[in-house]
Coordinates of C-alpha atoms and ligand atoms in Angstrom, one line a residue:
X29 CA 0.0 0.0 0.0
X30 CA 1.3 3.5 -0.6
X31 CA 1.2 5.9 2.2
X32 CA 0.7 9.7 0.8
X33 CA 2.2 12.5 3.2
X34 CA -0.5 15.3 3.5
X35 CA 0.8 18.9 4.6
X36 CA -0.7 21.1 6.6
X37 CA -1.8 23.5 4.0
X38 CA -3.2 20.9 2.0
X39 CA -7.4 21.3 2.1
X40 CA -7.7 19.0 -0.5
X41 CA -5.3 16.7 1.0
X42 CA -7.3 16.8 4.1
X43 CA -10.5 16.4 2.7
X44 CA -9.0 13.0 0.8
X45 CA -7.5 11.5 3.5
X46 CA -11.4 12.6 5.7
X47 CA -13.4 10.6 3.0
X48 CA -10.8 7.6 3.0
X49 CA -11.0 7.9 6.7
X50 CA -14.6 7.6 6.5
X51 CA -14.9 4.9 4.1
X52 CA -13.4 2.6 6.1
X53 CA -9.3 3.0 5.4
X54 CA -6.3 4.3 8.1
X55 CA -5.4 7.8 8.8
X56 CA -2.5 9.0 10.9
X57 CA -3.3 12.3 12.5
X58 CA -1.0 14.8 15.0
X59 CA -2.8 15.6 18.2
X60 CA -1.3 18.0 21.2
X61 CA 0.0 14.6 22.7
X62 CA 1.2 12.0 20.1
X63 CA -0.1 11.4 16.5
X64 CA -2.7 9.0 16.2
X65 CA -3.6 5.9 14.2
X66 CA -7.3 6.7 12.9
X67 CA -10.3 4.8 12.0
X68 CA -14.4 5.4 11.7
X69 CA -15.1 4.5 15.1
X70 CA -18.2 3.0 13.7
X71 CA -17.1 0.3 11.2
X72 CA -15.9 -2.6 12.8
X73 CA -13.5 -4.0 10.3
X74 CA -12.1 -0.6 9.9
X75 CA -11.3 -0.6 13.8
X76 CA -10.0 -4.3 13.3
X77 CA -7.3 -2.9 10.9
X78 CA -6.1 -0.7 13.2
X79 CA -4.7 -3.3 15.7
X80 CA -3.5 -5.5 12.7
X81 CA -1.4 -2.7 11.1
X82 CA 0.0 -1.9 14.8
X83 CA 0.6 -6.0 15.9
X84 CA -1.7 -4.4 18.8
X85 CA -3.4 -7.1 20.9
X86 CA -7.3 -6.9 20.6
X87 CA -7.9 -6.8 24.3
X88 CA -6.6 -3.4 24.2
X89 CA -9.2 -0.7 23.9
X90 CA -9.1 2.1 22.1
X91 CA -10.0 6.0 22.2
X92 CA -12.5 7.8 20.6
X93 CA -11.9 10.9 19.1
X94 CA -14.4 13.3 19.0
X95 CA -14.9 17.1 17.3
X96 CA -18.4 18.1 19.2
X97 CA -19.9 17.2 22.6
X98 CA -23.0 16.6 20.7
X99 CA -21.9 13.0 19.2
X100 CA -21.8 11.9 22.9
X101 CA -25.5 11.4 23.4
X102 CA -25.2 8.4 20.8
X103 CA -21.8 7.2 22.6
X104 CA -22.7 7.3 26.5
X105 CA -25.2 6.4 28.3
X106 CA -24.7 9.4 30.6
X107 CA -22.7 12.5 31.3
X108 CA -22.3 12.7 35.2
X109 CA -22.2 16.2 36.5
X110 CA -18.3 15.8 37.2
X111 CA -17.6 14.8 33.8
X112 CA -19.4 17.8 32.5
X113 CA -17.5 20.2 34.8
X114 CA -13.8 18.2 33.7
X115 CA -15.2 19.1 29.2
X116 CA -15.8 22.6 29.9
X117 CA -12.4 23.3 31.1
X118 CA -10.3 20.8 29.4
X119 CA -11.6 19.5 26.2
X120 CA -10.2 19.9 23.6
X121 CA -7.2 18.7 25.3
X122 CA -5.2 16.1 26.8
X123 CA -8.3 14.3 28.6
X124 CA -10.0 10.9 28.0
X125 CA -13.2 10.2 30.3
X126 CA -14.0 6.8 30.2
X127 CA -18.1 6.6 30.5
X128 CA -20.6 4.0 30.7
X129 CA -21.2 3.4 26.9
X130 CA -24.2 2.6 24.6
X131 CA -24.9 -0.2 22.0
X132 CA -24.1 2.3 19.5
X133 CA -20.3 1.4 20.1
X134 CA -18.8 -1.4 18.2
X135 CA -17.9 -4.1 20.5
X136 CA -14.2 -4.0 18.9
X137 CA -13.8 -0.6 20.1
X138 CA -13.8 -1.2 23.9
X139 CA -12.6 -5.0 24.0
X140 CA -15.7 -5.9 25.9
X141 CA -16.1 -3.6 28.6
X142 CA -19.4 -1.7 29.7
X143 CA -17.7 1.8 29.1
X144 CA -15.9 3.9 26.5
X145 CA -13.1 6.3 26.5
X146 CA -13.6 9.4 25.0
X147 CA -11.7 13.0 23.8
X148 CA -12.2 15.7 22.1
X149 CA -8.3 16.7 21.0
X150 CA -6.8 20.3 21.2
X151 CA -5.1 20.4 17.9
X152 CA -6.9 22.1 14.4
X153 CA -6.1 19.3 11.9
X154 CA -7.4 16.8 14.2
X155 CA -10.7 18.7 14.8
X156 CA -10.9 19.8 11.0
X157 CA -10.3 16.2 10.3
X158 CA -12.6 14.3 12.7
X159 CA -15.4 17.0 11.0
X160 CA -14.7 16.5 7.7
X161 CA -15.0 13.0 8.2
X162 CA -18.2 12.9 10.0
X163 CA -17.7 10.2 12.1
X164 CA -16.4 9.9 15.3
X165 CA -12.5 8.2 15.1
X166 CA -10.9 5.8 17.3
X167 CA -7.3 6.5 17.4
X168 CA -4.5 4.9 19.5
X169 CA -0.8 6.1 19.4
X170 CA 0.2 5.7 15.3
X171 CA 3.3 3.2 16.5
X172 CA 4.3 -0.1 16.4
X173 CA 2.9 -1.7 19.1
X174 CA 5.4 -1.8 21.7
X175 CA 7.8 1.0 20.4
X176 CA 7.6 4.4 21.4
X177 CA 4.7 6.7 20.7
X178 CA 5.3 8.9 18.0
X179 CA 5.4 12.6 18.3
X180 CA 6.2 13.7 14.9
X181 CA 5.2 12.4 11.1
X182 CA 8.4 11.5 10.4
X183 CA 8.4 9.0 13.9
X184 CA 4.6 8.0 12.3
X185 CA 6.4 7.0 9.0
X186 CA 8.9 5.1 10.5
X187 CA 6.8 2.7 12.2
X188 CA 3.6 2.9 9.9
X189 CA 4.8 3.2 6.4
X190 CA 2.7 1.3 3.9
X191 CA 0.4 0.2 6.0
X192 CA -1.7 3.0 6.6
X193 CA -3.1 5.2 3.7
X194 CA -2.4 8.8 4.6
X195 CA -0.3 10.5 6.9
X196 CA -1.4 13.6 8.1
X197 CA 2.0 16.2 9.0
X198 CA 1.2 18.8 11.7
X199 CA 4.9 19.0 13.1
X200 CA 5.6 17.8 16.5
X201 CA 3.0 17.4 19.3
X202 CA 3.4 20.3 21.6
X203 CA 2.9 18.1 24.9
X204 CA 4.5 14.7 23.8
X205 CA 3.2 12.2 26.6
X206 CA -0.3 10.4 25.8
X207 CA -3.9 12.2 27.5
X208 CA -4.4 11.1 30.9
X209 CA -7.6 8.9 31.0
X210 CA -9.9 9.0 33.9
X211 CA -12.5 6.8 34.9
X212 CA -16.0 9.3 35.7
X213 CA -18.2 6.4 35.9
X214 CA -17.7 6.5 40.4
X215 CA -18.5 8.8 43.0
X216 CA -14.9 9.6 42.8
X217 CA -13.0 10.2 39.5
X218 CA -9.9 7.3 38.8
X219 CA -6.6 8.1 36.8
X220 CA -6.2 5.3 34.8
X221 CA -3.1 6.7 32.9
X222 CA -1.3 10.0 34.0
X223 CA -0.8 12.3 31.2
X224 CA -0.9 15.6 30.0
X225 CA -3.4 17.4 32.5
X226 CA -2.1 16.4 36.0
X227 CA -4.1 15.3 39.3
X228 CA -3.6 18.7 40.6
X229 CA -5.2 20.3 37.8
X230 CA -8.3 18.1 37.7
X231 CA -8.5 17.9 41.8
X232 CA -9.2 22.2 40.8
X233 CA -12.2 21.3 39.0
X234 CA -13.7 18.8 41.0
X235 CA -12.1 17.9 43.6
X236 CA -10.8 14.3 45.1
X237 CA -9.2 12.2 42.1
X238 CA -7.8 8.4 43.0
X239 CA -5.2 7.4 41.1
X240 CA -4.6 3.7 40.0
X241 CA -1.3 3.1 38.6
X242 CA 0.6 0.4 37.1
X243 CA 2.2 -1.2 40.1
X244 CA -1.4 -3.3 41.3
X245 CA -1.2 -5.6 38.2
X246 CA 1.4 -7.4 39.5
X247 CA 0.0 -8.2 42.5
X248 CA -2.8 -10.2 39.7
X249 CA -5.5 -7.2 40.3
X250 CA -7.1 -7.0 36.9
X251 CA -5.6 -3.4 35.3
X252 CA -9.1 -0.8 34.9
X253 CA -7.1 0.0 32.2
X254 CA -6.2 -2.5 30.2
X255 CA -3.5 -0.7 28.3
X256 CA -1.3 -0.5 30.7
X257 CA -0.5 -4.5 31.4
X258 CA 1.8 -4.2 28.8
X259 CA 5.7 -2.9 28.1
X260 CA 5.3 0.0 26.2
X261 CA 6.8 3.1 25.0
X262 CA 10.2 1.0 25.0
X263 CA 13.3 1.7 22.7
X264 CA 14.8 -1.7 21.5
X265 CA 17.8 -1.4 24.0
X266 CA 17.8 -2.6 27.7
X267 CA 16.5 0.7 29.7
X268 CA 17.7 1.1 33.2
X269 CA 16.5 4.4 35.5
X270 CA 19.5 5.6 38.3
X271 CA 17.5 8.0 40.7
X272 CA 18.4 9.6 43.7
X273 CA 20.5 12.8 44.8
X274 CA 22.4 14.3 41.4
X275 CA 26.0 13.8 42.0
X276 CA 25.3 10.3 42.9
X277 CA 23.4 9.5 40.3
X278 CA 26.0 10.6 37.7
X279 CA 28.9 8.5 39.2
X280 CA 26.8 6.2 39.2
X281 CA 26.2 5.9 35.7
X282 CA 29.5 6.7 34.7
X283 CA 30.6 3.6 36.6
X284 CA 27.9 1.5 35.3
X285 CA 29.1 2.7 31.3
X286 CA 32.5 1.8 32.3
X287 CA 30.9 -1.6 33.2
X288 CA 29.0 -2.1 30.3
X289 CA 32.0 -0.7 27.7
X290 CA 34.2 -3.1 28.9
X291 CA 31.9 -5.8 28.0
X292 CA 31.5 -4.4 24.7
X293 CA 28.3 -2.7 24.4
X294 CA 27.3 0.7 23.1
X295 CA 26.0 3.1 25.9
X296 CA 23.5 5.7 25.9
X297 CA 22.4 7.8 28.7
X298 CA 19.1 9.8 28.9
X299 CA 20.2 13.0 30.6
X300 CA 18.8 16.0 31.7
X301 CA 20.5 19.0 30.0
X302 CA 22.3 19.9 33.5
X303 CA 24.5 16.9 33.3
X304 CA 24.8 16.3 30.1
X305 CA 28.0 17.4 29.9
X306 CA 29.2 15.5 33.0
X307 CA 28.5 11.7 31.5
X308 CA 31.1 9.3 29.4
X309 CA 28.8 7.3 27.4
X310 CA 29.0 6.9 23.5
X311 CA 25.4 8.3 22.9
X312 CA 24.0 11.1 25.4
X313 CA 20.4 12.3 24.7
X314 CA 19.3 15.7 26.6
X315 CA 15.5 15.1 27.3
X316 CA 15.4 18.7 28.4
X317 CA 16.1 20.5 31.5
X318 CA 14.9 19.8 35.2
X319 CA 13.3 23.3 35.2
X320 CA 11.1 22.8 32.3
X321 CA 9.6 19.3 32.9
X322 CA 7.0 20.3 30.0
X323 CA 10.2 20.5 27.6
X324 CA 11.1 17.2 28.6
X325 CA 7.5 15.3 28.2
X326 CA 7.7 16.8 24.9
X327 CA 10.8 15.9 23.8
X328 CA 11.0 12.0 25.7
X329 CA 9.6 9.8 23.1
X330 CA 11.8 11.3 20.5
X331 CA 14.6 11.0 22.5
X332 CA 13.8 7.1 23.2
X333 CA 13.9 6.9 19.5
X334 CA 17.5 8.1 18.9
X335 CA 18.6 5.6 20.7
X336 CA 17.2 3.2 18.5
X337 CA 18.5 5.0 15.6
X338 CA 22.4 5.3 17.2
X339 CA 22.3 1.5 17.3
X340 CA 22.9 1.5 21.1
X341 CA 23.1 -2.0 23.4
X342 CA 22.0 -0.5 26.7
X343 CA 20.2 2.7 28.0
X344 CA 21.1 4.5 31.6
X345 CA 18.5 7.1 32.5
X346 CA 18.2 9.9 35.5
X347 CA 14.7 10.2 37.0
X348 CA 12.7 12.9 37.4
X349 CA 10.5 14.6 40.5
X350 CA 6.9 13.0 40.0
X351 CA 5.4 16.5 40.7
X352 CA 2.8 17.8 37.8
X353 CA 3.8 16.5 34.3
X354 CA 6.7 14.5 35.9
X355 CA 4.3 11.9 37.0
X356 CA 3.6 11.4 33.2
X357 CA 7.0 11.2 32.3
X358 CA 7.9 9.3 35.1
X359 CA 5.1 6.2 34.2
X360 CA 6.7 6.5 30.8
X361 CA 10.0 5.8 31.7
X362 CA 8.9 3.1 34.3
X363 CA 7.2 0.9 31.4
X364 CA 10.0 2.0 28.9
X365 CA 12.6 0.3 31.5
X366 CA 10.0 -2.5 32.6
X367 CA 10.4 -0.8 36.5
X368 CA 14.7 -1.7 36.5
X369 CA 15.2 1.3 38.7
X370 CA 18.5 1.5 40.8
X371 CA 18.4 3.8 43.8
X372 CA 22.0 5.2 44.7
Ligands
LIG18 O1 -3.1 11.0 23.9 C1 -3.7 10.0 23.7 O2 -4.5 9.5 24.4 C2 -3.4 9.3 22.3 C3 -3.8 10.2 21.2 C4 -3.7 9.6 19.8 O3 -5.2 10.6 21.4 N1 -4.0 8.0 22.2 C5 -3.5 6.9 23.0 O4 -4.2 5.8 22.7 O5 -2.6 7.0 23.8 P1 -3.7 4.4 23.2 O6 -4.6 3.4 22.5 O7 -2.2 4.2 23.0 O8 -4.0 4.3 24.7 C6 -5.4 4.3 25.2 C7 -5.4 3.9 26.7 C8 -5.0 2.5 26.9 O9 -4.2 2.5 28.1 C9 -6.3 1.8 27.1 O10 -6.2 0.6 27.8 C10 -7.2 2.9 27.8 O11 -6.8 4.1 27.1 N2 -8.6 2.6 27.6 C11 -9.3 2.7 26.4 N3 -10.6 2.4 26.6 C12 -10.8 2.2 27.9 C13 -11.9 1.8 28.8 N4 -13.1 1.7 28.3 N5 -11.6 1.6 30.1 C14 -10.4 1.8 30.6 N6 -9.3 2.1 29.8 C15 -9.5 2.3 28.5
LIG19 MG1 -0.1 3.8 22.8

């Protein structure tokens, strides 16, 4: 299959790659947090193509992207009052509310369950595209399963080449870690997935959040969100995180690369732009700087990449505080590394 490349500026182009979307074939969009891998949310063997053309597993549900509120009457069962309150202030944006769904939903969308995650994305060609299309559009992250999310066309390509039919290019995704998805359906709203709008920020809107993180499905508790059961996000090297106080951390790594050189392997470490300078690896990545933890969320999955593309046999990475967005990036880098963390 030949994958077209659609600019920005391209209406036409856009209003192509809305009708293929709509008739049943794969379109890779940008959003604010990662591009995504689109389908009519109402054909089933559209949907199905989605998780073949990703190796996804099928117990995986998926998003669904939405340009007005007004679809959600046909999609949900109900709107609580919470869940009202959270779409006022943050859609579009980096959201998903997962809702008690109707029989409207294909099956094949939410793998079975009684709900369905929804969001309405902050970014124009995704909005212009979902409308054009007329259909509401389910939409994971537009990589291989497994690898890291994509944050720019070119990252979409990559992975996705000939197997979807257009690629829509919007540049890079301005927050760069996936929406966060709550659960609205309780008394009390559940992360699911941190992501781009942080507890703190929703806890301002309506006050107590839960969070329910990775960490539970190894005891055997069966994940809310099913999605996150499996490595993700992971560059093809072993990833191991190094936190604790700076200094430390740095000798540490250093003494770790020394380790790892002598045994023959190519190093890369994942630095934050204070140290870079201070490592002896062969590759070292600057994700950004410890001020700007947005900088880094955007830049993280991109940096995962280049290691992949330098080739290198083992990955040592600095943590960062779990306050606002560095919870995001932190889960990342958790499921990138499987959870090897070594505390110095
Ligand atoms: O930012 C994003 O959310 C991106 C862009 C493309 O919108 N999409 C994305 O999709 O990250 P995906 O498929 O990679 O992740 C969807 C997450 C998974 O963890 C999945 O298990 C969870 O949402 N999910 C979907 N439907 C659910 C449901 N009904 N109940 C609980 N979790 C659900
Ligand atoms: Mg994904």
């Amino acid at each position: 299959m030949e994958t077209f490349i659609i600019k920005a500026d391209d209406e036409e182009g856009l209003d192509r790659a809305a009708a293929a979307l709509r008739d049943g074939k794969l379109v890779a969009f940008p959003t604010e947090t990662v591009y995504g891998l689109g389908a009519n949310a109402l054909d089933t063997n559209a949907v199905k193509s989605i998780y073949e053309a990703k190796g996804r597993p099928s117990d995986n549900p998926l998003i669904v992207h939405i340009s007005h509120t007004r679809i959600l009457e046909k999609l949900v069962l109900e709107v609580p009052e919470k869940a009202k309150k959270l779409m006022d202030f943050f859609w579009p944006g980096p959201l998903t509310l997962i809702m008690k769904r109707t029989d409207f939903v294909p099956d094949i969308i939410t793998a079975g369950l009684d709900t369905v995650a929804i969001r309405m994305p902050d970014n124009a060609l995704a909005l212009k595209l979902i409308d054009k299309a007329g259909v509401p559009v389910a939409a994971p992250s537009a990589n291989l399963s497994g690898h890291p999310s994509p944050t720019t066309a070119k990252h979409v390509e990559d992975d996705l080449k000939g197997r979807v039919e257009y690629i829509i290019d919007g540049g890079p995704c301005n927050v760069g870690v996936e929406s966060t998805v709550l659960d609205v359906t309780g008394e009390i709203p559940v992360i699911l997935r941190p992501g781009g709008v942080t507890r703190e920020m929703l806890e301002k809107i309506v006050g107590k959040v839960e969070s329910d993180l990775v960490i539970k499905i190894e005891d055997g508790q069966k994940p809310r969100s099913p999605g996150m059961k499996y490595r993700h996000y992971s560059p093809r090297a072993e990833m191991y995180l190094v936190s604790g106080e700076s200094d430390k951390v740095v000798i540490e790594i250093n003494e770790l690369t020394e380790k790892s050189k002598e045994k023959g392997l190519k190093v890369g470490v994942l630095s934050t732009e204070e140290n870079m300078h201070r490592y002896i690896a062969d590759i070292i990545i600057s994700v950004g700087s410890v001020d700007t933890p947005e900088d880094i969320a955007a830049n993280l999955f991109d940096s995962l990449r280049k290691f992949d593309e330098n080739n290198v046999d083992i990955i040592y990475s600095e943590t960062i505080s779990e306050e606002g967005i560095g919870k995001a990036v932190m889960n990342r880098l958790m499921k990138a590394s499987s959870g090897k963390i070594i505390k110095v």
